[in-house]
């Protein structure tokens, strides 16, 4: 479908939204007329009120003229003076595509690249063009693959995709906002009715009567009906436009293959799902590892550190690129399945340009580190920017140690509530000794108290003070004893790990290819499991654990 037909379709869908609003207003007016002619005065007034409150969101949606641009996009604009090689590559590719280069390049923290255009007069006239380039994406691509990605995005300009997207987006936004207003009003009405019934039930209970069950069935029904009407139109509009979006993506892929090469384009498409998965894993497992404890990686490494993960797991990523994800296609998808896109490109004739690994894409940047730091400063919240920065090895060690300290708090609290611990606290250390003690000393004392409880047989009282699974809570007899033994062994192992890391005898080790591992003093790895088993046996023996805790220096 050409640009003219796509523009006509978008205008028809936008006009359809307004026609739907006029039709609904006409129906509401007809309802008011019927009520005026034949309904009693009381019911007529109720009908007028209902028509009014339903008409307000419809009229507001129809009168919305402005479509917001770039909402929520955090990025750093870079000039040609700051990044001359990047700008030269973009201009060169735009020339090959046969389109005007973007007016701005903004670097972002996303695993993505995108283009926009502030078109005017409903897309009849072009406007400011922006290219958004995610630095985590750049980190995972070679220069040839990045050129293919850029050629794809610039292909959207050449096909007028960005100019016409404004009309389509306006129609979708009208529908979404109108649906949102009806759903909001329905929710408020349900909430008010629920509160009214709860107050009524409370008064009944105060009088000694049985409270009635809250029932909001039917409340806000008219709002929900209106929302469903607009939702149905929105789905129709999505189905009509997303098929075109999928064709636009294939056309942009073909443009990229023509300019950057078939193999480089196919290779870039294969890399995108793998890089997206790796980036999400990196953010969850590395970059934000210490956020809840007020710690972040070094400046520039929050988004740039994904490079270490990609290098360490190159073979794993190669396997992911070879086996593309199976994505169930729906009529509402804006992009075709990746496997379909790759198959389309790889079916093209060989153009003699291979996709062998060449220079990293970051070679197009004057200073990748400066760019990463700038994007980090522009993207993170002020609270995050104020967090303590640690090198990766220290970040992993301190974050894991803090996590174990937090996770052992229920056990340490339960130990403090044992009779012996309460007597010790009351006799020698006041009402709240832990507030004045370092966490290492506190953990060490709790560990000693745990072992003392094992020796006296009081340790089994801890089981009832700790969280239990449903299966463990329901168990009885020997099964309950085994659940308790397993729970105590696990909790004791975590407490010992916390004690050893807190006093410097053990250290969490950073690994980019595997989970963090605990480096123990010599001999501990072999002796510790047997010592734990001995401590929670039917005839417990805490001596092996006490010896381990009494020996060994800091790493």
Coordinates of C-alpha atoms in Angstrom, one line a residue:
X1 CA 0.0 0.0 0.0
X2 CA 1.4 3.4 -1.0
X3 CA 1.8 6.4 1.1
X4 CA -1.3 8.1 -0.3
X5 CA -3.5 5.1 0.4
X6 CA -2.0 4.7 3.9
X7 CA -2.7 8.4 4.6
X8 CA -6.2 8.1 3.3
X9 CA -6.8 5.0 5.5
X10 CA -5.4 6.8 8.6
X11 CA -7.7 9.9 7.9
X12 CA -10.7 7.6 7.5
X13 CA -10.0 5.9 10.9
X14 CA -9.5 9.3 12.6
X15 CA -12.8 10.5 11.0
X16 CA -14.4 7.3 12.1
X17 CA -13.6 8.1 15.7
X18 CA -15.4 11.4 15.5
X19 CA -18.3 9.9 13.6
X20 CA -18.7 7.3 16.4
X21 CA -18.8 10.1 18.9
X22 CA -21.5 12.0 16.9
X23 CA -23.5 8.8 16.7
X24 CA -23.3 8.2 20.4
X25 CA -24.3 11.8 21.1
X26 CA -27.2 11.4 18.8
X27 CA -28.3 8.2 20.6
X28 CA -28.1 10.0 24.0
X29 CA -30.1 12.9 22.6
X30 CA -32.7 10.5 21.3
X31 CA -32.9 8.9 24.7
X32 CA -33.4 12.3 26.3
X33 CA -36.2 13.1 23.8
X34 CA -38.0 9.8 24.6
X35 CA -37.7 10.5 28.3
X36 CA -39.0 14.0 27.9
X37 CA -42.0 12.9 25.9
X38 CA -43.1 9.8 27.8
X39 CA -41.2 9.2 31.0
X40 CA -42.3 10.6 34.4
X41 CA -40.5 13.8 35.5
X42 CA -38.3 12.0 38.0
X43 CA -37.1 9.4 35.5
X44 CA -36.6 12.1 32.8
X45 CA -34.3 14.0 35.1
X46 CA -32.3 10.9 35.9
X47 CA -32.0 10.2 32.1
X48 CA -30.8 13.8 31.5
X49 CA -28.2 13.5 34.2
X50 CA -27.0 10.1 32.8
X51 CA -26.8 11.4 29.3
X52 CA -24.8 14.4 30.4
X53 CA -22.2 12.5 32.4
X54 CA -21.8 10.0 29.5
X55 CA -21.6 12.8 26.9
X56 CA -18.8 14.7 28.6
X57 CA -16.0 12.1 27.9
X58 CA -17.2 11.7 24.4
X59 CA -17.1 15.4 23.7
X60 CA -13.7 15.8 25.4
X61 CA -12.3 13.0 23.3
X62 CA -13.6 14.6 20.1
X63 CA -12.2 18.1 21.0
X64 CA -8.7 16.8 21.8
X65 CA -6.5 18.4 19.1
X66 CA -3.0 18.0 20.3
X67 CA -1.0 14.8 20.2
X68 CA 1.9 14.8 22.6
X69 CA 5.3 14.1 21.3
X70 CA 8.3 12.2 22.9
X71 CA 6.5 11.8 26.2
X72 CA 8.7 10.0 28.7
X73 CA 11.7 9.6 26.3
X74 CA 14.9 10.2 28.2
X75 CA 17.9 10.7 25.9
X76 CA 21.0 12.8 25.3
X77 CA 21.2 14.8 22.1
X78 CA 24.6 14.6 20.5
X79 CA 26.0 17.1 17.9
X80 CA 28.2 16.4 14.9
X81 CA 31.0 18.1 16.8
X82 CA 30.6 15.6 19.7
X83 CA 30.2 12.4 17.6
X84 CA 31.5 13.1 14.1
X85 CA 31.9 9.5 13.0
X86 CA 28.4 8.5 14.1
X87 CA 26.8 11.5 12.3
X88 CA 28.9 10.8 9.2
X89 CA 27.7 7.1 9.1
X90 CA 24.0 8.2 9.6
X91 CA 24.3 10.8 6.8
X92 CA 25.9 8.3 4.5
X93 CA 23.2 5.8 5.1
X94 CA 20.5 8.3 4.7
X95 CA 22.0 9.2 1.3
X96 CA 21.9 5.6 0.2
X97 CA 18.3 5.2 1.4
X98 CA 17.4 8.3 -0.5
X99 CA 16.0 10.3 2.4
X100 CA 16.8 13.4 4.5
X101 CA 19.0 12.6 7.5
X102 CA 17.5 13.1 11.0
X103 CA 17.8 16.6 12.5
X104 CA 18.8 15.1 15.9
X105 CA 20.4 12.0 17.2
X106 CA 19.6 11.1 20.8
X107 CA 21.4 8.4 22.8
X108 CA 19.2 6.4 25.2
X109 CA 19.4 3.6 27.7
X110 CA 17.2 1.3 25.7
X111 CA 18.0 -1.9 23.9
X112 CA 16.4 -0.4 20.9
X113 CA 16.6 2.1 18.0
X114 CA 13.8 4.2 16.7
X115 CA 12.9 7.2 14.6
X116 CA 10.2 9.9 14.9
X117 CA 9.1 12.9 13.0
X118 CA 7.1 15.9 14.2
X119 CA 5.1 16.1 11.0
X120 CA 2.7 18.9 10.5
X121 CA -0.7 19.3 8.8
X122 CA -1.6 15.7 9.5
X123 CA 1.6 14.4 7.9
X124 CA 1.3 16.5 4.7
X125 CA 4.4 18.4 5.7
X126 CA 7.5 17.0 7.3
X127 CA 9.0 18.2 10.5
X128 CA 11.9 17.7 12.9
X129 CA 13.3 14.2 12.6
X130 CA 14.9 12.4 15.5
X131 CA 16.9 9.2 15.7
X132 CA 16.9 7.4 19.0
X133 CA 19.9 5.1 19.5
X134 CA 20.1 2.9 22.6
X135 CA 23.7 2.4 23.8
X136 CA 23.0 -1.1 25.2
X137 CA 22.1 -2.1 21.7
X138 CA 25.2 -0.5 20.3
X139 CA 27.2 -2.5 22.9
X140 CA 25.9 -5.8 21.4
X141 CA 26.5 -5.1 17.8
X142 CA 29.3 -4.9 15.3
X143 CA 29.7 -1.9 13.1
X144 CA 28.2 -3.7 10.1
X145 CA 25.1 -4.8 12.2
X146 CA 24.6 -1.4 13.6
X147 CA 24.7 0.0 10.0
X148 CA 22.0 -2.4 9.1
X149 CA 19.9 -1.3 12.1
X150 CA 20.4 2.3 11.2
X151 CA 19.5 1.7 7.5
X152 CA 16.3 0.0 8.7
X153 CA 15.3 3.0 10.8
X154 CA 16.1 5.5 8.0
X155 CA 14.1 3.3 5.7
X156 CA 11.0 4.3 7.7
X157 CA 11.7 7.9 6.7
X158 CA 12.0 7.0 3.0
X159 CA 8.7 5.3 3.1
X160 CA 6.9 8.2 4.9
X161 CA 6.2 5.9 7.8
X162 CA 7.0 8.5 10.4
X163 CA 5.1 11.3 8.7
X164 CA 1.9 9.3 8.6
X165 CA 2.3 7.7 12.0
X166 CA 1.1 11.0 13.6
X167 CA -2.4 10.5 12.1
X168 CA -2.6 6.9 13.2
X169 CA -1.2 7.7 16.6
X170 CA -3.7 10.5 17.1
X171 CA -6.6 8.1 16.4
X172 CA -5.3 5.5 18.8
X173 CA -4.7 8.2 21.5
X174 CA -8.2 9.5 21.1
X175 CA -9.6 6.1 21.6
X176 CA -7.3 5.2 24.5
X177 CA -8.0 8.5 26.4
X178 CA -11.8 8.2 25.9
X179 CA -11.8 4.6 27.1
X180 CA -9.6 5.6 30.0
X181 CA -12.0 8.3 31.1
X182 CA -15.0 6.0 31.0
X183 CA -13.1 3.3 33.0
X184 CA -11.9 5.9 35.5
X185 CA -15.5 7.1 36.1
X186 CA -16.7 3.5 36.4
X187 CA -14.0 2.7 38.9
X188 CA -14.8 5.8 41.0
X189 CA -18.5 4.9 41.0
X190 CA -17.8 1.4 42.1
X191 CA -15.5 2.6 44.8
X192 CA -18.1 5.0 46.2
X193 CA -20.7 2.3 46.2
X194 CA -18.4 -0.1 47.9
X195 CA -17.5 2.5 50.6
X196 CA -21.2 3.2 51.1
X197 CA -22.1 -0.5 51.6
X198 CA -19.1 -1.0 53.9
X199 CA -20.3 1.9 56.1
X200 CA -23.8 0.5 56.2
X201 CA -22.4 -3.0 57.1
X202 CA -20.3 -1.4 59.9
X203 CA -23.4 0.2 61.3
X204 CA -25.2 -3.2 61.2
X205 CA -22.3 -4.9 63.0
X206 CA -22.3 -2.1 65.7
X207 CA -26.0 -2.9 66.3
X208 CA -25.2 -6.6 66.7
X209 CA -26.6 -7.6 63.3
X210 CA -24.9 -9.6 60.6
X211 CA -23.0 -7.6 58.0
X212 CA -24.1 -8.0 54.4
X213 CA -21.7 -9.0 51.6
X214 CA -20.6 -6.0 49.5
X215 CA -22.2 -6.3 46.0
X216 CA -21.3 -3.8 43.3
X217 CA -22.7 -5.8 40.4
X218 CA -24.2 -3.4 37.9
X219 CA -22.6 -0.3 39.4
X220 CA -21.0 1.8 36.6
X221 CA -22.6 -0.4 33.9
X222 CA -23.3 2.5 31.6
X223 CA -19.7 3.7 31.8
X224 CA -18.4 0.2 31.0
X225 CA -20.7 -0.2 28.0
X226 CA -19.4 3.1 26.6
X227 CA -15.8 2.0 27.2
X228 CA -16.5 -1.3 25.4
X229 CA -17.9 0.5 22.4
X230 CA -14.7 2.6 22.1
X231 CA -12.5 -0.4 22.8
X232 CA -14.2 -2.3 20.0
X233 CA -13.5 0.5 17.6
X234 CA -9.9 0.7 18.9
X235 CA -9.4 -3.0 18.2
X236 CA -10.8 -2.5 14.7
X237 CA -8.5 0.4 14.1
X238 CA -5.5 -1.5 15.4
X239 CA -6.2 -4.5 13.1
X240 CA -6.5 -2.1 10.2
X241 CA -3.3 -0.2 10.8
X242 CA -1.0 -2.9 12.3
X243 CA -1.1 -5.0 9.2
X244 CA 0.3 -1.9 7.4
X245 CA 2.9 -1.5 10.2
X246 CA 4.1 -5.1 9.6
X247 CA 4.5 -4.5 5.9
X248 CA 6.4 -1.3 6.7
X249 CA 8.9 -3.3 8.9
X250 CA 9.5 -5.8 6.0
X251 CA 10.0 -2.9 3.6
X252 CA 12.5 -1.3 6.0
X253 CA 14.3 -4.6 6.4
X254 CA 14.6 -4.9 2.6
X255 CA 16.0 -1.4 2.4
X256 CA 18.6 -2.3 5.1
X257 CA 19.6 -5.4 3.2
X258 CA 20.1 -3.4 0.0
X259 CA 22.3 -0.9 1.7
X260 CA 24.1 -2.8 4.5
X261 CA 24.1 -6.2 2.9
X262 CA 21.9 -9.3 3.2
X263 CA 24.0 -11.2 5.7
X264 CA 24.6 -8.2 8.0
X265 CA 20.9 -7.4 8.1
X266 CA 19.9 -11.0 8.8
X267 CA 22.6 -11.2 11.4
X268 CA 21.4 -8.1 13.1
X269 CA 17.8 -9.3 13.1
X270 CA 18.9 -12.6 14.7
X271 CA 20.9 -10.7 17.3
X272 CA 18.1 -8.5 18.5
X273 CA 16.0 -11.1 20.5
X274 CA 19.2 -12.5 22.1
X275 CA 20.4 -9.1 23.1
X276 CA 17.1 -8.1 24.5
X277 CA 17.0 -11.2 26.7
X278 CA 20.6 -10.6 27.8
X279 CA 20.0 -6.9 28.6
X280 CA 17.0 -7.7 30.7
X281 CA 19.0 -10.4 32.6
X282 CA 21.9 -8.0 33.1
X283 CA 19.6 -5.2 34.5
X284 CA 17.9 -7.6 37.0
X285 CA 21.0 -9.6 38.0
X286 CA 23.9 -7.2 37.8
X287 CA 23.1 -3.5 37.3
X288 CA 20.4 -3.3 40.0
X289 CA 21.9 -6.0 42.3
X290 CA 22.6 -3.4 45.1
X291 CA 19.9 -0.8 44.5
X292 CA 17.7 -1.9 47.4
X293 CA 20.8 -1.3 49.6
X294 CA 21.7 2.0 48.1
X295 CA 24.5 0.8 45.8
X296 CA 25.2 1.1 42.1
X297 CA 28.0 0.1 39.7
X298 CA 30.7 2.7 38.7
X299 CA 29.7 5.8 36.8
X300 CA 28.9 4.7 33.2
X301 CA 28.6 1.0 34.0
X302 CA 24.9 1.0 34.9
X303 CA 24.1 0.6 31.2
X304 CA 27.6 0.1 29.9
X305 CA 28.3 -3.0 32.1
X306 CA 26.2 -5.2 29.8
X307 CA 29.4 -5.3 27.6
X308 CA 31.1 -7.6 30.2
X309 CA 28.1 -10.0 30.2
X310 CA 28.0 -10.1 26.4
X311 CA 31.7 -10.9 26.1
X312 CA 31.6 -13.6 28.8
X313 CA 28.5 -15.3 27.4
X314 CA 29.4 -15.0 23.7
X315 CA 28.9 -18.7 23.0
X316 CA 25.5 -18.8 24.8
X317 CA 24.4 -15.8 22.7
X318 CA 25.5 -17.4 19.5
X319 CA 23.3 -20.3 20.3
X320 CA 20.4 -18.0 20.9
X321 CA 20.9 -16.3 17.6
X322 CA 20.9 -19.6 15.8
X323 CA 17.6 -20.6 17.3
X324 CA 15.1 -17.8 16.9
X325 CA 12.2 -17.5 19.3
X326 CA 8.8 -18.8 18.2
X327 CA 6.5 -15.8 18.6
X328 CA 2.7 -16.4 18.2
X329 CA 1.5 -13.8 15.7
X330 CA -1.6 -11.8 16.3
X331 CA -3.4 -9.2 14.2
X332 CA -2.4 -6.5 16.7
X333 CA 1.4 -7.0 16.4
X334 CA 3.2 -4.0 15.0
X335 CA 6.2 -6.2 13.9
X336 CA 6.2 -9.5 12.1
X337 CA 7.7 -12.5 14.0
X338 CA 11.5 -12.3 14.0
X339 CA 11.7 -15.7 12.3
X340 CA 9.6 -14.4 9.4
X341 CA 11.7 -11.3 9.0
X342 CA 14.9 -13.3 9.0
X343 CA 13.6 -15.8 6.5
X344 CA 12.5 -13.0 4.2
X345 CA 16.0 -11.5 4.2
X346 CA 17.9 -14.7 4.0
X347 CA 15.9 -15.7 1.0
X348 CA 17.4 -12.8 -1.0
X349 CA 20.1 -13.6 -3.5
X350 CA 23.7 -13.5 -2.1
X351 CA 25.1 -10.0 -2.6
X352 CA 28.7 -11.0 -1.8
X353 CA 28.8 -9.0 1.4
X354 CA 29.5 -11.3 4.4
X355 CA 28.5 -10.6 8.0
X356 CA 31.8 -11.6 9.5
X357 CA 32.6 -10.0 12.8
X358 CA 34.3 -6.6 12.2
X359 CA 34.9 -3.6 14.4
X360 CA 32.7 -3.1 17.5
X361 CA 29.9 -0.6 16.8
X362 CA 31.2 1.6 19.6
X363 CA 34.2 2.4 17.3
X364 CA 31.8 4.9 15.7
X365 CA 31.8 6.9 18.9
X366 CA 34.4 9.5 19.9
X367 CA 34.2 8.4 23.5
X368 CA 31.8 5.5 24.4
X369 CA 32.6 6.0 28.1
X370 CA 31.6 9.6 28.1
X371 CA 28.4 8.8 26.2
X372 CA 27.5 6.1 28.7
X373 CA 28.0 8.4 31.6
X374 CA 25.9 11.2 30.0
X375 CA 23.0 8.8 29.3
X376 CA 23.2 7.5 32.8
X377 CA 23.1 11.0 34.2
X378 CA 20.1 11.8 32.0
X379 CA 18.2 8.6 32.7
X380 CA 18.6 7.7 36.4
X381 CA 16.5 9.4 39.1
X382 CA 18.2 11.9 41.4
X383 CA 17.8 9.3 44.2
X384 CA 19.7 6.7 42.1
X385 CA 22.4 9.1 41.1
X386 CA 23.0 9.8 44.8
X387 CA 23.7 6.2 45.6
X388 CA 27.1 4.8 46.6
X389 CA 29.2 3.7 43.6
X390 CA 31.3 0.6 43.9
X391 CA 33.6 -1.4 41.6
X392 CA 31.9 -4.5 40.3
X393 CA 33.7 -7.0 42.6
X394 CA 32.9 -4.9 45.7
X395 CA 29.4 -4.3 44.5
X396 CA 28.7 -8.0 44.2
X397 CA 30.3 -8.8 47.6
X398 CA 28.6 -6.1 49.5
X399 CA 25.2 -6.6 47.8
X400 CA 25.1 -10.3 48.4
X401 CA 26.3 -9.8 52.0
X402 CA 23.6 -7.2 52.6
X403 CA 21.0 -9.6 51.1
X404 CA 22.0 -12.4 53.4
X405 CA 21.9 -10.1 56.4
X406 CA 18.4 -9.1 55.5
X407 CA 17.3 -12.6 54.8
X408 CA 18.6 -13.9 58.1
X409 CA 16.8 -11.2 60.1
X410 CA 13.8 -13.4 60.9
X411 CA 16.1 -16.1 62.2
X412 CA 18.2 -13.7 64.3
X413 CA 15.0 -12.2 65.7
X414 CA 13.7 -15.7 66.6
X415 CA 17.0 -16.5 68.3
X416 CA 16.8 -13.3 70.3
X417 CA 13.4 -14.3 71.6
X418 CA 14.6 -17.7 73.0
X419 CA 14.6 -17.8 76.8
X420 CA 18.4 -17.9 77.0
X421 CA 18.9 -15.0 74.7
X422 CA 16.3 -12.9 76.6
X423 CA 18.1 -13.6 79.9
X424 CA 21.4 -12.6 78.4
X425 CA 20.1 -9.4 77.0
X426 CA 18.3 -8.4 80.2
X427 CA 21.3 -9.3 82.3
X428 CA 24.1 -7.8 80.4
X429 CA 23.3 -5.6 77.5
X430 CA 20.1 -3.5 78.1
X431 CA 16.8 -3.6 76.2
X432 CA 18.1 -3.2 72.6
X433 CA 21.8 -4.3 72.4
X434 CA 21.7 -4.8 68.6
X435 CA 21.3 -1.1 68.0
X436 CA 24.7 -0.5 69.3
X437 CA 26.5 -3.5 67.9
X438 CA 28.0 -3.9 64.4
X439 CA 26.2 -6.3 62.2
X440 CA 29.1 -8.7 62.2
X441 CA 29.2 -8.9 65.9
X442 CA 25.5 -9.3 66.1
X443 CA 25.5 -12.2 63.5
X444 CA 28.4 -13.8 65.4
X445 CA 26.5 -13.7 68.7
X446 CA 23.3 -15.0 67.1
X447 CA 25.3 -17.9 65.6
X448 CA 26.7 -18.8 69.0
X449 CA 23.2 -18.5 70.5
X450 CA 21.9 -20.8 67.8
X451 CA 24.5 -23.4 68.6
X452 CA 23.8 -23.1 72.3
X453 CA 20.2 -23.7 71.5
X454 CA 21.1 -26.9 69.6
X455 CA 23.1 -28.1 72.6
X456 CA 20.2 -27.5 75.0
X457 CA 17.6 -28.8 72.7
X458 CA 15.8 -25.5 72.5
X459 CA 16.6 -25.1 68.8
X460 CA 13.4 -26.9 67.8
X461 CA 11.4 -24.1 69.3
X462 CA 12.8 -21.9 66.5
X463 CA 10.9 -23.8 63.9
X464 CA 7.6 -22.4 65.0
X465 CA 8.9 -18.9 64.9
X466 CA 10.1 -19.1 61.3
X467 CA 8.0 -18.9 58.1
X468 CA 6.8 -22.3 56.8
X469 CA 5.6 -23.5 53.4
X470 CA 2.0 -24.9 53.3
X471 CA 3.3 -28.4 53.0
X472 CA 5.5 -28.0 56.1
X473 CA 2.8 -26.4 58.1
X474 CA 0.4 -29.3 57.3
X475 CA 3.0 -32.1 58.1
X476 CA 2.8 -34.1 61.3
X477 CA 5.0 -36.7 63.1
X478 CA 8.2 -37.8 61.4
X479 CA 7.5 -35.7 58.3
X480 CA 7.1 -32.6 60.3
X481 CA 10.4 -33.4 62.1
X482 CA 12.2 -33.8 58.7
X483 CA 10.7 -30.5 57.4
X484 CA 12.0 -28.8 60.6
X485 CA 15.4 -30.4 60.2
X486 CA 15.7 -29.2 56.6
X487 CA 14.5 -25.7 57.5
X488 CA 17.0 -25.4 60.4
X489 CA 19.9 -26.6 58.3
X490 CA 19.1 -24.1 55.5
X491 CA 18.7 -21.3 58.0
X492 CA 21.9 -22.2 59.9
X493 CA 23.8 -22.4 56.6
X494 CA 22.6 -18.9 55.7
X495 CA 23.5 -17.6 59.1
X496 CA 27.0 -19.0 58.9
X497 CA 27.5 -17.6 55.4
X498 CA 26.4 -14.2 56.8
X499 CA 28.8 -14.5 59.8
X500 CA 31.8 -15.5 57.6
X501 CA 31.2 -12.7 55.0
X502 CA 30.6 -10.1 57.7
X503 CA 33.9 -10.8 59.5
X504 CA 35.9 -11.1 56.2
X505 CA 36.6 -14.8 56.2
X506 CA 34.4 -15.4 53.1
X507 CA 33.9 -13.3 50.1
X508 CA 31.3 -13.3 47.3
X509 CA 33.0 -13.5 43.9
X510 CA 31.9 -11.7 40.7
X511 CA 31.3 -13.9 37.6
X512 CA 29.9 -12.7 34.3
X513 CA 29.3 -16.2 33.1
X514 CA 27.6 -17.8 36.2
X515 CA 25.9 -16.7 39.4
X516 CA 28.0 -15.2 42.1
X517 CA 30.0 -17.8 44.1
X518 CA 31.2 -17.8 47.7
X519 CA 34.9 -18.0 48.3
X520 CA 35.5 -19.8 51.6
X521 CA 38.7 -20.2 53.6
X522 CA 40.9 -23.2 52.9
X523 CA 39.2 -26.4 54.1
X524 CA 35.8 -24.9 54.8
X525 CA 34.2 -26.1 51.6
X526 CA 34.9 -29.7 52.5
X527 CA 34.3 -29.5 56.2
X528 CA 31.2 -27.2 56.3
X529 CA 28.5 -29.6 54.9
X530 CA 29.4 -32.4 57.4
X531 CA 29.5 -29.9 60.3
X532 CA 26.0 -28.6 59.4
X533 CA 24.7 -32.2 59.2
X534 CA 26.2 -33.0 62.6
X535 CA 24.6 -29.9 64.2
X536 CA 21.0 -30.8 63.2
X537 CA 21.3 -34.6 63.6
X538 CA 19.0 -36.5 66.0
X539 CA 22.0 -36.5 68.3
X540 CA 23.4 -33.1 67.6
X541 CA 27.1 -32.3 67.7
X542 CA 28.0 -28.6 67.4
X543 CA 31.7 -29.0 68.1
X544 CA 32.7 -29.2 64.3
X545 CA 30.9 -25.9 63.6
X546 CA 32.4 -24.2 66.7
X547 CA 35.9 -25.2 65.6
X548 CA 35.3 -23.8 62.1
X549 CA 34.0 -20.5 63.5
X550 CA 37.0 -20.3 65.9
X551 CA 39.7 -20.8 63.2
X552 CA 40.7 -19.1 60.0
X553 CA 41.7 -15.6 59.2
X554 CA 40.2 -13.1 56.8
X555 CA 40.7 -13.6 53.1

